[in-house]
Tab-separated table of N, CA and C in Angstrom:
chain	number	residue	atom	x	y	z
O	1	MET	N	85.073	57.862	126.010
O	1	MET	CA	83.566	58.668	125.860
O	1	MET	C	84.321	60.393	126.937
O	2	PHE	N	85.313	60.857	128.046
O	2	PHE	CA	85.055	61.884	128.284
O	2	PHE	C	85.483	63.281	127.146
O	3	ASP	N	87.092	61.988	126.593
O	3	ASP	CA	87.294	62.911	125.301
O	3	ASP	C	86.068	63.441	124.127
O	4	ARG	N	85.911	62.578	124.161
O	4	ARG	CA	84.864	62.349	122.633
O	4	ARG	C	83.457	63.587	123.481
O	5	SER	N	83.397	63.083	124.684
O	5	SER	CA	81.531	64.841	125.262
O	5	SER	C	82.562	65.734	125.423
O	6	LYS	N	84.185	65.913	125.647
O	6	LYS	CA	84.621	67.438	124.630
O	6	LYS	C	84.745	68.011	123.207
O	7	ALA	N	85.303	67.007	122.501
O	7	ALA	CA	85.001	67.291	120.854
O	7	ALA	C	83.765	67.717	120.806
O	8	LYS	N	83.075	67.479	121.237
O	8	LYS	CA	81.603	67.561	120.464
O	8	LYS	C	81.254	69.376	121.094
O	9	ALA	N	81.558	68.809	122.492
O	9	ALA	CA	81.430	70.503	122.821
O	9	ALA	C	82.312	71.833	123.171
O	10	ALA	N	83.562	71.341	122.279
O	10	ALA	CA	84.305	71.785	120.844
O	10	ALA	C	83.595	71.984	120.239
O	11	SER	N	82.849	71.750	118.887
O	11	SER	CA	82.377	71.614	117.931
O	11	SER	C	81.136	72.764	118.622
O	12	LEU	N	80.085	72.003	119.258
O	12	LEU	CA	79.098	72.416	119.942
O	12	LEU	C	79.433	74.387	119.278
O	13	LEU	N	80.747	74.575	120.941
O	13	LEU	CA	80.683	76.487	120.781
O	13	LEU	C	81.238	76.899	119.731
O	14	VAL	N	83.044	75.976	118.611
O	14	VAL	CA	82.803	76.601	117.699
O	14	VAL	C	81.512	76.994	116.508
O	15	ALA	N	80.796	75.591	115.885
O	15	ALA	CA	79.322	75.821	115.370
O	15	ALA	C	78.426	76.835	116.081
O	16	ILE	N	78.516	77.638	117.057
O	16	ILE	CA	78.052	78.366	117.770
O	16	ILE	C	78.712	79.675	116.943
O	17	PHE	N	79.646	79.850	116.848
O	17	PHE	CA	80.479	80.938	117.401
O	17	PHE	C	80.866	81.702	115.905
O	18	VAL	N	80.552	80.258	114.393
O	18	VAL	CA	80.996	81.156	113.694
O	18	VAL	C	79.274	81.074	113.148
O	19	LEU	N	78.584	80.888	114.031
O	19	LEU	CA	76.621	81.081	113.910
O	19	LEU	C	77.042	82.429	114.481
O	20	GLY	N	77.224	82.602	114.598
O	20	GLY	CA	77.265	83.845	115.703
O	20	GLY	C	77.957	84.881	114.665
O	21	VAL	N	79.047	84.865	114.148
O	21	VAL	CA	80.331	86.029	112.993
O	21	VAL	C	78.962	85.906	111.841
O	22	ALA	N	78.414	84.884	111.950
O	22	ALA	CA	77.587	84.686	110.151
O	22	ALA	C	75.627	86.489	110.611
O	23	VAL	N	75.910	85.852	111.634
O	23	VAL	CA	74.442	86.394	112.461
O	23	VAL	C	74.929	87.829	112.906
O	24	GLY	N	76.303	88.117	113.402
O	24	GLY	CA	76.485	89.941	113.186
O	24	GLY	C	77.204	90.268	111.568
O	25	GLY	N	77.208	89.746	110.619
O	25	GLY	CA	77.754	90.008	109.688
O	25	GLY	C	76.703	91.116	108.267
O	26	ALA	N	75.448	89.670	108.743
O	26	ALA	CA	74.676	89.801	108.149
O	26	ALA	C	73.692	90.799	109.192
O	27	ALA	N	74.357	91.488	110.276
O	27	ALA	CA	73.027	92.513	110.537
O	27	ALA	C	73.851	93.286	110.239
O	28	LEU	N	75.613	93.855	110.512
O	28	LEU	CA	76.282	94.988	110.412
O	28	LEU	C	75.602	95.143	108.211
O	29	ALA	N	75.375	94.680	107.627
O	29	ALA	CA	75.509	94.665	106.610
O	29	ALA	C	73.911	94.984	106.349
O	30	ALA	N	73.057	94.801	107.182
O	30	ALA	CA	71.496	95.639	107.365
O	30	ALA	C	71.080	96.746	107.263
O	31	TRP	N	71.759	96.432	109.290
O	31	TRP	CA	72.008	98.094	109.597
O	31	TRP	C	72.890	98.757	109.273
O	32	GLY	N	74.084	98.862	108.637
O	32	GLY	CA	75.470	99.468	108.878
O	32	GLY	C	76.186	99.336	109.674
O	33	ASP	N	77.393	99.455	109.295
O	33	ASP	CA	78.636	99.400	110.128
O	33	ASP	C	78.967	100.283	111.485
O	34	ASN	N	79.753	99.414	112.450
O	34	ASN	CA	79.661	99.991	113.749
O	34	ASN	C	80.319	100.986	113.900
O	35	ASP	N	81.260	102.224	112.750
O	35	ASP	CA	82.380	103.041	112.946
O	35	ASP	C	81.025	104.447	113.219
O	36	PRO	N	80.677	104.461	114.840
O	36	PRO	CA	79.813	105.328	115.007
O	36	PRO	C	80.951	107.063	114.375
O	37	GLY	N	82.139	106.824	114.203
O	37	GLY	CA	82.124	108.244	114.029
O	37	GLY	C	82.325	108.572	112.620
O	38	ARG	N	82.170	107.970	111.383
O	38	ARG	CA	81.546	107.831	109.991
O	38	ARG	C	80.140	107.199	109.405
O	39	SER	N	79.591	108.337	108.557
O	39	SER	CA	77.913	107.764	108.452
O	39	SER	C	78.944	106.877	106.995
O	40	ARG	N	77.824	106.232	107.015
O	40	ARG	CA	77.337	105.943	105.503
O	40	ARG	C	77.116	106.928	104.803
O	41	ARG	N	78.291	107.445	103.716
O	41	ARG	CA	78.108	107.894	102.135
O	41	ARG	C	77.168	107.698	101.129
O	42	PRO	N	77.151	108.670	100.708
O	42	PRO	CA	75.662	109.120	100.241
O	42	PRO	C	75.684	107.785	98.892
O	43	ARG	N	76.942	107.976	98.165
O	43	ARG	CA	76.949	106.236	97.773
O	43	ARG	C	76.726	104.897	98.217
O	44	GLU	N	77.445	104.152	98.628
O	44	GLU	CA	77.158	102.845	99.665
O	44	GLU	C	75.229	103.055	100.324
O	45	ARG	N	74.922	104.023	100.240
O	45	ARG	CA	73.048	103.940	100.361
O	45	ARG	C	72.642	103.603	99.378
O	46	VAL	N	72.696	104.826	98.323
O	46	VAL	CA	72.448	104.398	97.268
O	46	VAL	C	72.775	102.809	96.198
O	47	SER	N	74.632	102.210	97.037
O	47	SER	CA	74.426	100.543	96.603
O	47	SER	C	72.886	99.959	96.771
O	48	TYR	N	72.608	100.552	98.517
O	48	TYR	CA	72.034	99.637	98.720
O	48	TYR	C	70.659	99.374	98.953
O	49	THR	N	69.722	100.704	98.361
O	49	THR	CA	69.182	101.151	97.872
O	49	THR	C	68.640	100.922	96.676
O	50	GLU	N	69.695	100.514	95.244
O	50	GLU	CA	69.896	99.779	94.491
O	50	GLU	C	69.495	98.441	94.231
O	51	ARG	N	70.600	98.022	95.156
O	51	ARG	CA	69.877	96.176	95.104
O	51	ARG	C	68.287	96.004	95.733
O	52	LEU	N	68.245	97.182	97.119
O	52	LEU	CA	66.446	96.421	96.629
O	52	LEU	C	65.735	97.062	95.398
O	53	ARG	N	65.415	97.717	95.261
O	53	ARG	CA	64.733	98.108	93.840
O	53	ARG	C	65.056	96.629	92.755
O	54	GLN	N	66.523	96.401	93.206
O	54	GLN	CA	66.827	95.284	91.438
O	54	GLN	C	65.758	94.332	92.303
O	55	GLU	N	65.967	93.904	93.623
O	55	GLU	CA	65.726	92.301	93.979
O	55	GLU	C	64.405	92.818	94.944
O	56	LEU	N	63.716	93.687	94.349
O	56	LEU	CA	62.726	93.902	95.329
O	56	LEU	C	61.605	94.419	94.651
O	57	SER	N	62.344	95.123	93.410
O	57	SER	CA	61.030	95.442	92.545
O	57	SER	C	60.585	96.540	92.718
O	58	LEU	N	61.305	97.238	92.996
O	58	LEU	CA	61.045	98.344	93.964
O	58	LEU	C	60.708	100.221	92.309
O	59	THR	N	59.200	100.755	92.905
O	59	THR	CA	58.485	101.735	92.062
O	59	THR	C	59.789	103.052	92.652
O	60	THR	N	59.542	103.896	91.783
O	60	THR	CA	60.299	105.119	91.719
O	60	THR	C	60.054	105.596	93.211
O	61	ALA	N	58.745	106.054	93.336
O	61	ALA	CA	58.768	106.698	94.125
O	61	ALA	C	58.687	105.334	95.407
O	62	GLN	N	58.690	104.152	95.796
O	62	GLN	CA	59.167	102.781	96.436
O	62	GLN	C	60.599	103.960	97.299
O	63	ARG	N	61.812	102.952	96.297
O	63	ARG	CA	62.676	103.298	95.939
O	63	ARG	C	63.317	104.776	96.869
O	64	GLU	N	62.268	106.143	96.461
O	64	GLU	CA	62.819	106.911	97.035
O	64	GLU	C	62.000	107.533	99.073
O	65	SER	N	60.882	106.133	98.716
O	65	SER	CA	60.890	106.207	100.394
O	65	SER	C	62.177	105.510	101.486
O	66	VAL	N	62.159	104.160	100.489
O	66	VAL	CA	63.530	104.022	101.295
O	66	VAL	C	65.023	104.746	101.895
O	67	GLU	N	64.851	105.615	100.673
O	67	GLU	CA	66.677	106.494	100.562
O	67	GLU	C	66.306	107.204	101.833
O	68	ALA	N	64.411	107.665	101.636
O	68	ALA	CA	64.131	108.987	102.890
O	68	ALA	C	64.216	108.508	104.458
O	69	ILE	N	63.516	107.043	104.411
O	69	ILE	CA	63.635	105.968	105.921
O	69	ILE	C	65.420	105.666	105.664
O	70	LEU	N	66.387	105.313	105.311
O	70	LEU	CA	67.541	105.319	106.098
O	70	LEU	C	68.112	106.969	106.016
O	71	GLU	N	67.902	107.231	105.118
O	71	GLU	CA	68.729	108.937	104.806
O	71	GLU	C	68.468	109.509	107.321
O	72	ARG	N	66.630	108.961	107.476
O	72	ARG	CA	66.040	109.941	108.822
O	72	ARG	C	66.720	108.816	109.459
O	73	SER	N	66.744	107.402	109.384
O	73	SER	CA	67.134	106.245	111.312
O	73	SER	C	68.829	106.340	110.853
O	74	GLN	N	69.586	106.788	110.367
O	74	GLN	CA	71.578	106.649	109.991
O	74	GLN	C	71.444	106.799	111.565
O	75	GLU	N	71.308	109.003	111.874
O	75	GLU	CA	72.124	108.940	112.780
O	75	GLU	C	71.504	108.026	113.940
O	76	SER	N	70.340	106.940	114.738
O	76	SER	CA	69.251	106.239	115.251
O	76	SER	C	70.300	104.543	115.777
O	77	MET	N	70.823	104.567	114.214
O	77	MET	CA	71.804	103.605	114.216
O	77	MET	C	72.804	103.685	114.226
O	78	GLN	N	73.077	104.568	114.244
O	78	GLN	CA	75.088	105.013	114.668
O	78	GLN	C	74.463	105.328	115.937
O	79	GLN	N	74.159	105.961	116.763
O	79	GLN	CA	73.462	105.673	118.254
O	79	GLN	C	74.339	104.332	119.074
O	80	TYR	N	72.232	103.633	117.782
O	80	TYR	CA	73.172	102.125	119.116
O	80	TYR	C	73.618	101.262	118.306
O	81	TRP	N	74.737	101.887	117.598
O	81	TRP	CA	76.067	100.664	117.552
O	81	TRP	C	77.098	100.853	118.761
O	82	ARG	N	77.259	102.722	118.732
O	82	ARG	CA	77.564	103.648	119.254
O	82	ARG	C	77.419	103.207	120.857
O	83	GLU	N	76.542	102.259	121.865
O	83	GLU	CA	75.986	101.866	122.984
O	83	GLU	C	76.709	99.993	122.494
O	84	VAL	N	75.613	99.495	121.737
O	84	VAL	CA	76.259	97.485	121.404
O	84	VAL	C	77.591	97.610	121.085
O	85	GLY	N	78.238	98.300	120.613
O	85	GLY	CA	79.468	98.197	120.092
O	85	GLY	C	80.732	97.552	121.204
O	86	PRO	N	81.102	97.889	121.786
O	86	PRO	CA	81.608	97.828	122.790
O	86	PRO	C	81.607	96.514	123.265
O	87	ARG	N	80.088	95.909	124.264
O	87	ARG	CA	79.053	95.511	124.398
O	87	ARG	C	79.114	93.723	123.296
O	88	PHE	N	79.942	94.382	122.423
O	88	PHE	CA	79.919	92.495	121.682
O	88	PHE	C	81.012	92.934	121.287
O	89	ASP	N	82.273	93.701	121.539
O	89	ASP	CA	82.980	93.344	121.366
O	89	ASP	C	83.902	92.728	122.804
O	90	THR	N	83.134	92.439	123.773
O	90	THR	CA	83.985	91.983	125.048
O	90	THR	C	82.748	90.732	124.517
O	91	LEU	N	82.056	90.768	124.389
O	91	LEU	CA	81.179	89.580	124.325
O	91	LEU	C	82.087	88.409	122.967
O	92	ARG	N	82.317	88.816	122.183
O	92	ARG	CA	83.468	88.450	121.411
O	92	ARG	C	84.170	87.907	121.937
O	93	ALA	N	84.567	88.352	123.084
O	93	ALA	CA	85.959	88.269	123.485
O	93	ALA	C	85.871	86.864	124.947
O	94	GLN	N	85.235	87.355	125.313
O	94	GLN	CA	84.564	85.768	126.221
O	94	GLN	C	83.642	85.161	125.676
O	95	VAL	N	83.260	84.895	124.181
O	95	VAL	CA	83.565	83.781	123.392
O	95	VAL	C	84.787	83.319	122.932
O	96	ARG	N	85.706	83.930	123.084
O	96	ARG	CA	87.108	83.846	122.423
O	96	ARG	C	87.981	83.238	123.125
O	97	THR	N	87.348	83.007	124.258
O	97	THR	CA	88.111	82.729	125.523
O	97	THR	C	87.669	81.404	125.890
O	98	GLU	N	86.100	80.898	125.724
O	98	GLU	CA	85.141	79.753	126.227
O	98	GLU	C	86.077	78.754	125.365
O	99	ILE	N	86.090	79.099	123.995
O	99	ILE	CA	86.554	77.849	122.989
O	99	ILE	C	88.145	77.546	123.195
O	100	MET	N	89.019	79.190	123.709
O	100	MET	CA	89.825	78.377	123.739
O	100	MET	C	90.321	77.138	124.778
O	101	ALA	N	89.436	77.676	125.977
O	101	ALA	CA	89.691	76.161	126.525
O	101	ALA	C	89.061	75.025	126.687
O	102	VAL	N	87.834	75.024	125.400
O	102	VAL	CA	87.887	73.437	125.014
O	102	VAL	C	88.577	72.950	124.138
O	103	LEU	N	89.595	73.424	123.774
O	103	LEU	CA	91.264	72.978	122.357
O	103	LEU	C	91.941	72.573	122.866
O	104	SER	N	92.920	71.924	122.445
O	104	SER	CA	93.783	71.273	122.504
O	104	SER	C	94.800	72.573	122.112
O	105	GLU	N	96.374	73.030	122.349
O	105	GLU	CA	97.722	73.300	121.939
O	105	GLU	C	97.635	73.866	120.753
O	106	GLU	N	97.094	72.881	119.781
O	106	GLU	CA	97.384	72.517	118.498
O	106	GLU	C	96.761	73.435	118.527
O	107	GLN	N	95.126	73.443	118.169
O	107	GLN	CA	94.129	73.477	117.942
O	107	GLN	C	93.718	75.764	118.127
O	108	GLN	N	94.864	75.513	119.728
O	108	GLN	CA	94.069	77.272	119.618
O	108	GLN	C	95.128	77.789	119.464
O	109	GLU	N	96.460	77.249	119.174
O	109	GLU	CA	97.306	78.250	118.159
O	109	GLU	C	96.431	78.280	117.013
O	110	ALA	N	96.183	76.922	116.140
O	110	ALA	CA	95.419	77.646	114.982
O	110	ALA	C	93.747	79.108	114.972
O	111	PHE	N	93.215	78.546	116.087
O	111	PHE	CA	92.477	79.122	116.565
O	111	PHE	C	92.715	80.506	117.045
O	112	GLN	N	94.392	81.349	117.292
O	112	GLN	CA	94.333	82.115	117.418
O	112	GLN	C	94.793	83.225	116.277
O	113	GLN	N	95.348	82.121	115.522
O	113	GLN	CA	96.029	82.510	113.568
O	113	GLN	C	94.476	82.777	112.716
O	114	LEU	N	93.454	81.772	113.055
O	114	LEU	CA	91.957	82.314	112.572
O	114	LEU	C	91.420	84.009	113.024
O	115	MET	N	91.747	83.677	114.161
O	115	MET	CA	90.742	84.884	114.836
O	115	MET	C	91.942	86.516	114.618
O	116	ALA	N	93.016	86.029	115.224
O	116	ALA	CA	94.433	87.502	114.066
O	116	ALA	C	94.000	87.715	112.779
O	117	ARG	N	93.999	86.934	111.989
O	117	ARG	CA	92.915	87.315	109.991
O	117	ARG	C	92.106	87.471	110.902
O	118	SER	N	90.525	87.507	110.812
O	118	SER	CA	89.038	87.378	111.139
O	118	SER	C	89.997	89.597	111.668
O	119	ASP	N	90.483	89.723	112.748
O	119	ASP	CA	90.535	90.615	113.370
O	119	ASP	C	91.250	92.382	112.925
O	120	SER	N	92.760	90.809	111.612
O	120	SER	CA	93.563	92.575	110.852
O	120	SER	C	92.186	93.149	110.339
O	121	ALA	N	91.617	92.047	109.479
O	121	ALA	CA	90.835	92.201	108.408
O	121	ALA	C	89.384	93.557	108.667
O	122	ARG	N	89.582	93.826	110.076
O	122	ARG	CA	88.646	93.950	110.241
O	122	ARG	C	88.195	95.406	110.192
O	123	ARG	N	90.503	95.132	110.889
O	123	ARG	CA	91.072	96.914	110.910
O	123	ARG	C	91.446	97.066	110.093
O	124	TYR	N	91.128	97.081	108.525
O	124	TYR	CA	91.841	97.340	107.719
O	124	TYR	C	90.749	97.359	107.173
O	125	ARG	N	89.691	96.897	106.504
O	125	ARG	CA	88.392	97.780	106.808
O	125	ARG	C	87.919	99.126	106.919
O	126	ASP	N	88.031	99.197	108.434
O	126	ASP	CA	88.101	99.733	109.606
O	126	ASP	C	89.005	101.397	108.862
O	127	ARG	N	90.228	100.758	108.562
O	127	ARG	CA	92.155	102.259	108.346
O	127	ARG	C	90.859	102.788	106.757
O	128	ARG	N	89.941	101.505	105.708
O	128	ARG	CA	90.292	102.390	105.028
O	128	ARG	C	88.705	102.823	105.324
O	129	GLY	N	88.200	103.012	105.432
O	129	GLY	CA	87.034	103.612	105.631
O	129	GLY	C	85.281	102.909	104.908
O	130	GLU	N	85.964	101.693	104.481
O	130	GLU	CA	84.551	100.660	104.866
O	130	GLU	C	83.887	100.530	104.948
O	131	PRO	N	83.003	99.790	104.875
O	131	PRO	CA	81.552	99.041	105.568
O	131	PRO	C	81.871	97.976	105.583
O	132	HIS	N	81.338	97.104	106.771
O	132	HIS	CA	81.258	95.987	106.738
O	132	HIS	C	80.202	95.402	106.345
O	133	SER	N	79.850	95.351	104.982
O	133	SER	CA	79.249	94.764	104.376
O	133	SER	C	79.635	94.128	103.186
O	134	ARG	N	79.056	93.580	102.191
O	134	ARG	CA	79.797	92.683	101.130
O	134	ARG	C	79.522	93.825	100.378
O	135	VAL	N	80.319	95.791	100.459
O	135	VAL	CA	80.206	96.398	99.429
O	135	VAL	C	81.621	96.403	98.743
O	136	ARG	N	82.090	96.197	97.984
O	136	ARG	CA	83.828	96.870	97.767
O	136	ARG	C	84.066	97.944	97.293
O	137	ARG	N	85.280	98.197	96.636
O	137	ARG	CA	86.170	99.397	96.457
O	137	ARG	C	87.337	99.546	94.565
O	138	ASP	N	86.538	99.920	94.096
O	138	ASP	CA	87.519	100.093	92.845
O	138	ASP	C	88.441	100.271	93.432
O	139	SER	N	89.545	100.599	91.879
O	139	SER	CA	90.374	101.722	92.452
O	139	SER	C	90.155	103.690	92.219
O	140	ARG	N	88.855	103.764	91.154
O	140	ARG	CA	88.771	104.722	92.116
O	140	ARG	C	88.342	104.984	93.464
O	141	GLY	N	87.819	104.391	94.316
O	141	GLY	CA	86.715	104.355	95.282
O	141	GLY	C	85.481	104.101	95.203
O	142	ASP	N	84.922	103.695	93.674
O	142	ASP	CA	83.544	103.958	93.410
O	142	ASP	C	83.017	102.430	94.098
O	143	SER	N	81.312	102.526	94.736
O	143	SER	CA	81.571	101.405	95.981
O	143	SER	C	80.812	100.451	94.466
O	144	HIS	N	81.303	98.499	95.286
O	144	HIS	CA	80.355	98.367	94.155
O	144	HIS	C	79.840	96.906	95.318
O	145	GLU	N	78.298	95.950	94.046
O	145	GLU	CA	77.858	95.161	95.926
O	145	GLU	C	78.669	94.060	95.530
O	146	GLN	N	79.050	92.964	95.741
O	146	GLN	CA	79.645	92.091	95.665
O	146	GLN	C	78.286	90.538	95.252
């Protein structure tokens, strides 16, 4: 009985963690990345507004307004990530520690490997200056929505 409760608790924690990653990824895609030292490149902003234009059938005036809004709010979004980023990192570490506590040794090893891959991918994106969104770059450095 206890093992089943422990398994349910572990499953719930993993589900909450996955949901948190999904929500965090969506927030980053929507409001920008968490690299405060780098401003979003105009080409990436254009790609975002182009996606909005296509999916929402924006008029030219609406697209220009959206571009102006993004330009105007860029610094405040970066300031937000400068403030929130360290707290998010702390929370992520706490969640990982709690998850590790309910996993078996074998599961802990697999979880550590999974988190190492996730961290490595994030560091790679940061090194390349890529945003934390669905924008990918081709060999010339041009960005494309995925």
